[in-house]
CSV table of C-alpha atoms in Angstrom, one decimal:
chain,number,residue,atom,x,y,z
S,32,UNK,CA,8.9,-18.3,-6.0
S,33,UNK,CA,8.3,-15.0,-7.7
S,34,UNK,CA,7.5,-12.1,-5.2
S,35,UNK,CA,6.1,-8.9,-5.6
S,36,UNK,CA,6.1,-5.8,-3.4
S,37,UNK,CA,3.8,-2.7,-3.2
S,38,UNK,CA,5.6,0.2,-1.1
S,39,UNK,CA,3.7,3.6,0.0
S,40,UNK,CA,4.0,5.8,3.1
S,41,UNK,CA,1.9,4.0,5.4
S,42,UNK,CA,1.3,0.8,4.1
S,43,UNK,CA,-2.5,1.3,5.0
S,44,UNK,CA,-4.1,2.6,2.3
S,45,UNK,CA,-2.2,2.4,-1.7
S,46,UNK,CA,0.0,-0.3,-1.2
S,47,UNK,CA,-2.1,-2.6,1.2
S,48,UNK,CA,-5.2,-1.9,-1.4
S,49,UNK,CA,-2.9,-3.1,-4.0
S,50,UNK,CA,-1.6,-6.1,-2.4
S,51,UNK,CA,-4.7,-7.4,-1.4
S,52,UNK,CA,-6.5,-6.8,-4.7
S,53,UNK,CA,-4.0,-7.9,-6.9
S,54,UNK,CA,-4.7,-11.3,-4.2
S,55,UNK,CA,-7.9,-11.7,-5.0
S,56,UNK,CA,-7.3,-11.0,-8.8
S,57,UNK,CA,-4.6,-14.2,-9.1
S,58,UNK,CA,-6.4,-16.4,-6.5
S,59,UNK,CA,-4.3,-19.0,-4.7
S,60,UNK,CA,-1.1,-19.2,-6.3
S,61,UNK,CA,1.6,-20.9,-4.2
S,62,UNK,CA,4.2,-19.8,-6.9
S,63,UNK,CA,3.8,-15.9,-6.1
S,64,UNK,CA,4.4,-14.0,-3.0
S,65,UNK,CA,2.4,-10.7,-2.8
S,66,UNK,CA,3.4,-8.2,0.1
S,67,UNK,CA,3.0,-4.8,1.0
S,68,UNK,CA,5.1,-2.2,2.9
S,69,UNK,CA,5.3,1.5,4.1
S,70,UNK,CA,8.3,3.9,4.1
S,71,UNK,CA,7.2,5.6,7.4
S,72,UNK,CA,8.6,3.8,10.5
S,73,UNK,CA,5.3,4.5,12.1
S,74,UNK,CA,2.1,3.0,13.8
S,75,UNK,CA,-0.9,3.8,11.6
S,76,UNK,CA,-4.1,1.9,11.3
S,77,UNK,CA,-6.2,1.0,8.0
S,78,UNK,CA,-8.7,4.0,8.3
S,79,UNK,CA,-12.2,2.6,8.8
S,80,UNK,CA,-13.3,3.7,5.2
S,81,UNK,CA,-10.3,2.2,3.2
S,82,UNK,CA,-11.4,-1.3,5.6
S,83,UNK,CA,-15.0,-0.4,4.7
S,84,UNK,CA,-14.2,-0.2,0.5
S,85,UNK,CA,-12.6,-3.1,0.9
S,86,UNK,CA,-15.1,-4.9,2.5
S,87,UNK,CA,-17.7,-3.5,0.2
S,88,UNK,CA,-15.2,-5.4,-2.3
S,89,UNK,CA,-15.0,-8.8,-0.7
S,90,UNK,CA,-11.7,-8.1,0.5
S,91,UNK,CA,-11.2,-8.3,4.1
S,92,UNK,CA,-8.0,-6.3,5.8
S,93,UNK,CA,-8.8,-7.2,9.5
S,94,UNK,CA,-5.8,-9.1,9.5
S,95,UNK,CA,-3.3,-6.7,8.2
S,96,UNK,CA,-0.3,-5.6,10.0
S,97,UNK,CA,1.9,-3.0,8.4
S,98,UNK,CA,5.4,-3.2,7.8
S,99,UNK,CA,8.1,-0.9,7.5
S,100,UNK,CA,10.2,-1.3,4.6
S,101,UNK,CA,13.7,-2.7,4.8
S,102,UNK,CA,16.5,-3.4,2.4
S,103,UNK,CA,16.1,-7.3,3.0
S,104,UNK,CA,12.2,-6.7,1.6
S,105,UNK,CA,14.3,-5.0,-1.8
S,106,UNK,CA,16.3,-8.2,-2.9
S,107,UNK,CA,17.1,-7.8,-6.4
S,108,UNK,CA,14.8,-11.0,-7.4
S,109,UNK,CA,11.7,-9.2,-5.9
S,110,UNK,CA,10.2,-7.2,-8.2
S,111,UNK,CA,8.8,-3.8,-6.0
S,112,UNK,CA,6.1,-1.4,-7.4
S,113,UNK,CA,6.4,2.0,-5.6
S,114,UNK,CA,2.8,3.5,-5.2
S,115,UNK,CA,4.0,7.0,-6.3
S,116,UNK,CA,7.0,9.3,-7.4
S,117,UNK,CA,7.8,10.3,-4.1
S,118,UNK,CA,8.3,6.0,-2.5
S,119,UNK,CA,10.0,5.6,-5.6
S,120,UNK,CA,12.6,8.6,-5.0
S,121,UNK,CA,12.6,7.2,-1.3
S,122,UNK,CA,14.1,3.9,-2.6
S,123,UNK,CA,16.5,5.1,-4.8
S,124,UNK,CA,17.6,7.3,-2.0
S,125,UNK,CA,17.9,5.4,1.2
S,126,UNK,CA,18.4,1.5,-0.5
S,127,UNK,CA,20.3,2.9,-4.2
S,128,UNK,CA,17.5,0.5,-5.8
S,129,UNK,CA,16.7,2.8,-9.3
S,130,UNK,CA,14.9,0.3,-11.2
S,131,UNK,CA,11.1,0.6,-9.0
S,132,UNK,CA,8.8,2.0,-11.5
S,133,UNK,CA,5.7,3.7,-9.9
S,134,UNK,CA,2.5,2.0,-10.1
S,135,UNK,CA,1.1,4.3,-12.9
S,136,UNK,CA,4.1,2.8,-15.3
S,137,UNK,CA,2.3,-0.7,-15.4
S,138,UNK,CA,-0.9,1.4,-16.0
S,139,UNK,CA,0.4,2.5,-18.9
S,140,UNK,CA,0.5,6.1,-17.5
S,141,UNK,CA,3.6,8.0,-16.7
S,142,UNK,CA,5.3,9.0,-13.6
S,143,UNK,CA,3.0,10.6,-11.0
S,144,UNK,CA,1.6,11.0,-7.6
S,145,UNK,CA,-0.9,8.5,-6.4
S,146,UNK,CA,-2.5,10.5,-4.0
S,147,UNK,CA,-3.0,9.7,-0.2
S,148,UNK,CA,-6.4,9.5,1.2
S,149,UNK,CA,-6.5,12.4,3.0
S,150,UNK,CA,-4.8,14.5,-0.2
S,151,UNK,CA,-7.1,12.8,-2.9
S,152,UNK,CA,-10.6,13.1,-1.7
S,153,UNK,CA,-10.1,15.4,1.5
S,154,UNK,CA,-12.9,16.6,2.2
S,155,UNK,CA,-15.0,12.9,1.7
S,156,UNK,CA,-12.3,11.9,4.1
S,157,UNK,CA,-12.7,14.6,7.0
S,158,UNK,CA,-16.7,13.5,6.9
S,159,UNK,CA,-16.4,10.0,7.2
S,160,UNK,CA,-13.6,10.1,9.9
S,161,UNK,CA,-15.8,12.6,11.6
S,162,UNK,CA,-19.2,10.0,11.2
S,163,UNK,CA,-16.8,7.4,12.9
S,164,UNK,CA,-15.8,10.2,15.9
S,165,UNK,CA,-19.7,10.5,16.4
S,166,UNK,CA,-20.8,7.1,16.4
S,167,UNK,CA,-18.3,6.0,19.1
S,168,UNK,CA,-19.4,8.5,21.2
């Protein structure tokens, strides 16, 4: 079974956007294993407008539970797509796996930063967490 693995910080926004697209893209497919993981070693959860795109998308994220990334998760038969520059450098770093490309390379782009949430669109980010704050109060 071929396996592929998308790795960001968080594993809430890029990489779990990724692995569920690409999902819905192939459809079923018992011969491919698609996964997702985060560098951080932290709790996050899938802020309420990435679940909400999503949605929007017919892609449903309810279920998703991130996972930290681990050097078992990096076996030399998977092959691992690092969301930006920086989880790229991360691998190389803590696991001595050089050969990740960043998800711009199969793009066709070149090496750069994939932007977080709260970095790409900021301010459309502060107002829609802030909408949430209101409306649970």
């Amino acid at each position: 079974m071929r396996q592929i693995l998308f790795v960001c910080t968080g594993n809430i926004f890029r990489s779990l956007t990724a692995e569920y697209a690409l999902r819905q893209a192939l459809g079923l497919r018992p011969d491919l294993l698609v996964a997702s993981a985060g560098t951080a070693d932290h709790w996050y959860d899938v802020h309420p407008l990435i679940s909400g795109h999503l949605h929007l998308r017919g892609i449903d994220v309810s279920r998703h539970r991130r996972r930290t990334l681990t050097a078992d998760m990096l076996a030399p038969a998977v092959t691992v797509v690092a969301m930006s520059t920086d989880h790229r450098d991360f691998i190389a770093q803590s696991f001595g796996r050089r050969d990740v490309p960043p998800f711009t390379a199969p793009c066709g782009l070149g090496p750069a930063p994939l932007l977080a949430l709260h970095r790409a669109a900021p301010a459309h980010a502060a107002n829609a967490l802030n909408a949430a704050k209101a409306a649970n109060h």
